[in-house]
Amino acid sequence: KDIQTLDNALENTLKLRGVSYTWKTDESNVAPQIGVIAQEVEEVYPEFVRTDSEGMKSVNYAQMTAVLIEAVKTLNAEIESLKKENNQLQAQVDKTEDLERRLAQIEQMLKSGTNSSVKMNTTDD
């Protein structure tokens, strides 16, 4: 019921930091952890953070998966758009290079006084 695609997933994801950290504890052999800071996540996605009776905050990483999926989809759409634009620009560059080559041939013919009936190497598009 009330299913809606997440908006601004990429923008909100970019507000978060992935960090490595060590738990504050009395134990000396605590391995470094990798994650996010609950207080920072709470500012963007308060529904992902739980606070226990002692005030300790924790992040529900499983819920973050949906946001990350939508962020990846947004990035993919941007990549596809940039690929298309890049292809169009490359076609324009290719055409410009061909025109420059043809212009250089014409200039060379004019400098050398070659008869205009000489066939130029052209590519018809």
PDB file of C-alpha atoms in Angstrom:
ATOM      1  CA  LYS A   1       0.000   0.000   0.000  1.00  0.00           C
ATOM      2  CA  ASP A   2       1.204   3.558  -0.723  1.00  0.00           C
ATOM      3  CA  ILE A   3       4.307   2.376  -2.606  1.00  0.00           C
ATOM      4  CA  GLN A   4       6.368   5.271  -3.935  1.00  0.00           C
ATOM      5  CA  THR A   5       9.769   5.372  -5.593  1.00  0.00           C
ATOM      6  CA  LEU A   6      12.312   7.195  -3.453  1.00  0.00           C
ATOM      7  CA  ASP A   7      13.110  10.736  -4.564  1.00  0.00           C
ATOM      8  CA  ASN A   8      16.497  12.423  -4.213  1.00  0.00           C
ATOM      9  CA  ALA A   9      18.238   9.145  -3.340  1.00  0.00           C
ATOM     10  CA  LEU A  10      21.526  10.174  -4.935  1.00  0.00           C
ATOM     11  CA  GLU A  11      21.475  13.661  -3.437  1.00  0.00           C
ATOM     12  CA  ASN A  12      20.742  12.272   0.020  1.00  0.00           C
ATOM     13  CA  THR A  13      23.296   9.472  -0.298  1.00  0.00           C
ATOM     14  CA  LEU A  14      25.974  12.027  -1.136  1.00  0.00           C
ATOM     15  CA  LYS A  15      25.294  13.676   2.227  1.00  0.00           C
ATOM     16  CA  LEU A  16      26.417  10.515   4.037  1.00  0.00           C
ATOM     17  CA  ARG A  17      29.980   9.493   4.854  1.00  0.00           C
ATOM     18  CA  GLY A  18      31.348   5.998   4.807  1.00  0.00           C
ATOM     19  CA  VAL A  19      33.846   5.747   7.668  1.00  0.00           C
ATOM     20  CA  SER A  20      36.099   3.350   9.508  1.00  0.00           C
ATOM     21  CA  TYR A  21      36.047   3.560  13.288  1.00  0.00           C
ATOM     22  CA  THR A  22      36.761   1.684  16.485  1.00  0.00           C
ATOM     23  CA  TRP A  23      34.093   1.166  19.128  1.00  0.00           C
ATOM     24  CA  LYS A  24      34.696   2.944  22.427  1.00  0.00           C
ATOM     25  CA  THR A  25      35.137   0.017  24.786  1.00  0.00           C
ATOM     26  CA  ASP A  26      37.263  -1.307  27.635  1.00  0.00           C
ATOM     27  CA  GLU A  27      38.580  -4.107  25.428  1.00  0.00           C
ATOM     28  CA  SER A  28      41.953  -3.488  23.812  1.00  0.00           C
ATOM     29  CA  ASN A  29      41.562  -5.938  20.910  1.00  0.00           C
ATOM     30  CA  VAL A  30      38.604  -4.359  19.147  1.00  0.00           C
ATOM     31  CA  ALA A  31      38.796  -4.619  15.375  1.00  0.00           C
ATOM     32  CA  PRO A  32      38.127  -1.504  13.308  1.00  0.00           C
ATOM     33  CA  GLN A  33      34.591  -1.255  11.977  1.00  0.00           C
ATOM     34  CA  ILE A  34      33.316   0.130   8.676  1.00  0.00           C
ATOM     35  CA  GLY A  35      29.987   1.891   8.432  1.00  0.00           C
ATOM     36  CA  VAL A  36      28.283   5.240   8.769  1.00  0.00           C
ATOM     37  CA  ILE A  37      27.795   7.579  11.698  1.00  0.00           C
ATOM     38  CA  ALA A  38      24.274   7.131  13.072  1.00  0.00           C
ATOM     39  CA  GLN A  39      23.922  10.812  13.995  1.00  0.00           C
ATOM     40  CA  GLU A  40      24.774  11.836  10.419  1.00  0.00           C
ATOM     41  CA  VAL A  41      22.371   9.298   8.928  1.00  0.00           C
ATOM     42  CA  GLU A  42      19.665  10.480  11.312  1.00  0.00           C
ATOM     43  CA  GLU A  43      19.863  13.987   9.811  1.00  0.00           C
ATOM     44  CA  VAL A  44      19.075  12.633   6.332  1.00  0.00           C
ATOM     45  CA  TYR A  45      17.110   9.438   7.019  1.00  0.00           C
ATOM     46  CA  PRO A  46      15.832   9.464  10.611  1.00  0.00           C
ATOM     47  CA  GLU A  47      13.781   6.331   9.930  1.00  0.00           C
ATOM     48  CA  PHE A  48      17.028   4.317   9.547  1.00  0.00           C
ATOM     49  CA  VAL A  49      18.241   5.087  13.076  1.00  0.00           C
ATOM     50  CA  ARG A  50      17.132   3.530  16.347  1.00  0.00           C
ATOM     51  CA  THR A  51      18.061   4.796  19.800  1.00  0.00           C
ATOM     52  CA  ASP A  52      18.142   2.286  22.655  1.00  0.00           C
ATOM     53  CA  SER A  53      17.248   2.941  26.297  1.00  0.00           C
ATOM     54  CA  GLU A  54      20.821   4.036  27.055  1.00  0.00           C
ATOM     55  CA  GLY A  55      20.852   6.559  24.205  1.00  0.00           C
ATOM     56  CA  MET A  56      23.043   4.394  21.952  1.00  0.00           C
ATOM     57  CA  LYS A  57      22.152   4.924  18.298  1.00  0.00           C
ATOM     58  CA  SER A  58      22.293   2.216  15.630  1.00  0.00           C
ATOM     59  CA  VAL A  59      21.666   2.198  11.892  1.00  0.00           C
ATOM     60  CA  ASN A  60      19.433  -0.279  10.110  1.00  0.00           C
ATOM     61  CA  TYR A  61      21.716  -0.965   7.148  1.00  0.00           C
ATOM     62  CA  ALA A  62      19.142  -3.175   5.426  1.00  0.00           C
ATOM     63  CA  GLN A  63      16.872  -0.167   4.923  1.00  0.00           C
ATOM     64  CA  MET A  64      19.724   1.747   3.299  1.00  0.00           C
ATOM     65  CA  THR A  65      19.804  -0.801   0.471  1.00  0.00           C
ATOM     66  CA  ALA A  66      16.710   0.654  -1.205  1.00  0.00           C
ATOM     67  CA  VAL A  67      18.205   4.142  -1.169  1.00  0.00           C
ATOM     68  CA  LEU A  68      21.479   2.868  -2.614  1.00  0.00           C
ATOM     69  CA  ILE A  69      19.606   1.030  -5.384  1.00  0.00           C
ATOM     70  CA  GLU A  70      17.817   4.227  -6.406  1.00  0.00           C
ATOM     71  CA  ALA A  71      21.065   6.211  -6.208  1.00  0.00           C
ATOM     72  CA  VAL A  72      22.774   3.703  -8.525  1.00  0.00           C
ATOM     73  CA  LYS A  73      19.855   3.908 -10.950  1.00  0.00           C
ATOM     74  CA  THR A  74      20.151   7.710 -10.974  1.00  0.00           C
ATOM     75  CA  LEU A  75      23.886   7.471 -11.661  1.00  0.00           C
ATOM     76  CA  ASN A  76      23.274   4.951 -14.432  1.00  0.00           C
ATOM     77  CA  ALA A  77      20.753   7.261 -16.110  1.00  0.00           C
ATOM     78  CA  GLU A  78      23.287  10.097 -15.944  1.00  0.00           C
ATOM     79  CA  ILE A  79      25.989   7.850 -17.425  1.00  0.00           C
ATOM     80  CA  GLU A  80      23.720   6.806 -20.291  1.00  0.00           C
ATOM     81  CA  SER A  81      22.855  10.436 -21.000  1.00  0.00           C
ATOM     82  CA  LEU A  82      26.540  11.388 -20.993  1.00  0.00           C
ATOM     83  CA  LYS A  83      27.375   8.475 -23.317  1.00  0.00           C
ATOM     84  CA  LYS A  84      24.740   9.667 -25.770  1.00  0.00           C
ATOM     85  CA  GLU A  85      26.018  13.241 -25.584  1.00  0.00           C
ATOM     86  CA  ASN A  86      29.594  12.013 -25.990  1.00  0.00           C
ATOM     87  CA  ASN A  87      28.652  10.054 -29.120  1.00  0.00           C
ATOM     88  CA  GLN A  88      26.986  13.132 -30.596  1.00  0.00           C
ATOM     89  CA  LEU A  89      30.011  15.280 -29.819  1.00  0.00           C
ATOM     90  CA  GLN A  90      32.366  12.677 -31.284  1.00  0.00           C
ATOM     91  CA  ALA A  91      30.325  12.659 -34.498  1.00  0.00           C
ATOM     92  CA  GLN A  92      30.647  16.448 -34.649  1.00  0.00           C
ATOM     93  CA  VAL A  93      34.409  16.216 -34.053  1.00  0.00           C
ATOM     94  CA  ASP A  94      34.741  13.608 -36.801  1.00  0.00           C
ATOM     95  CA  LYS A  95      32.798  15.793 -39.213  1.00  0.00           C
ATOM     96  CA  THR A  96      34.852  18.870 -38.290  1.00  0.00           C
ATOM     97  CA  GLU A  97      38.098  16.949 -38.788  1.00  0.00           C
ATOM     98  CA  ASP A  98      36.888  15.786 -42.211  1.00  0.00           C
ATOM     99  CA  LEU A  99      35.961  19.351 -43.178  1.00  0.00           C
ATOM    100  CA  GLU A 100      39.343  20.627 -41.980  1.00  0.00           C
ATOM    101  CA  ARG A 101      41.102  17.958 -44.045  1.00  0.00           C
ATOM    102  CA  ARG A 102      39.061  18.855 -47.117  1.00  0.00           C
ATOM    103  CA  LEU A 103      39.704  22.576 -46.581  1.00  0.00           C
ATOM    104  CA  ALA A 104      43.442  21.901 -46.322  1.00  0.00           C
ATOM    105  CA  GLN A 105      43.270  20.050 -49.656  1.00  0.00           C
ATOM    106  CA  ILE A 106      41.500  22.998 -51.274  1.00  0.00           C
ATOM    107  CA  GLU A 107      44.017  25.454 -49.836  1.00  0.00           C
ATOM    108  CA  GLN A 108      46.875  23.306 -51.107  1.00  0.00           C
ATOM    109  CA  MET A 109      45.326  23.172 -54.573  1.00  0.00           C
ATOM    110  CA  LEU A 110      44.908  26.953 -54.627  1.00  0.00           C
ATOM    111  CA  LYS A 111      48.500  27.523 -53.488  1.00  0.00           C
ATOM    112  CA  SER A 112      49.904  25.195 -56.092  1.00  0.00           C
ATOM    113  CA  GLY A 113      47.682  26.587 -58.836  1.00  0.00           C
ATOM    114  CA  THR A 114      46.254  23.166 -59.563  1.00  0.00           C
ATOM    115  CA  ASN A 115      43.383  23.020 -61.992  1.00  0.00           C
ATOM    116  CA  SER A 116      40.051  22.892 -60.226  1.00  0.00           C
ATOM    117  CA  SER A 117      39.122  19.789 -62.176  1.00  0.00           C
ATOM    118  CA  VAL A 118      41.467  17.717 -60.004  1.00  0.00           C
ATOM    119  CA  LYS A 119      39.412  15.262 -57.989  1.00  0.00           C
ATOM    120  CA  MET A 120      39.587  15.732 -54.217  1.00  0.00           C
ATOM    121  CA  ASN A 121      39.417  12.918 -51.726  1.00  0.00           C
ATOM    122  CA  THR A 122      36.016  13.420 -50.118  1.00  0.00           C
ATOM    123  CA  THR A 123      33.740  11.443 -47.939  1.00  0.00           C
ATOM    124  CA  ASP A 124      30.055  11.948 -48.449  1.00  0.00           C
ATOM    125  CA  ASP A 125      27.940  11.803 -45.319  1.00  0.00           C
TER     126      ASP A 125
END
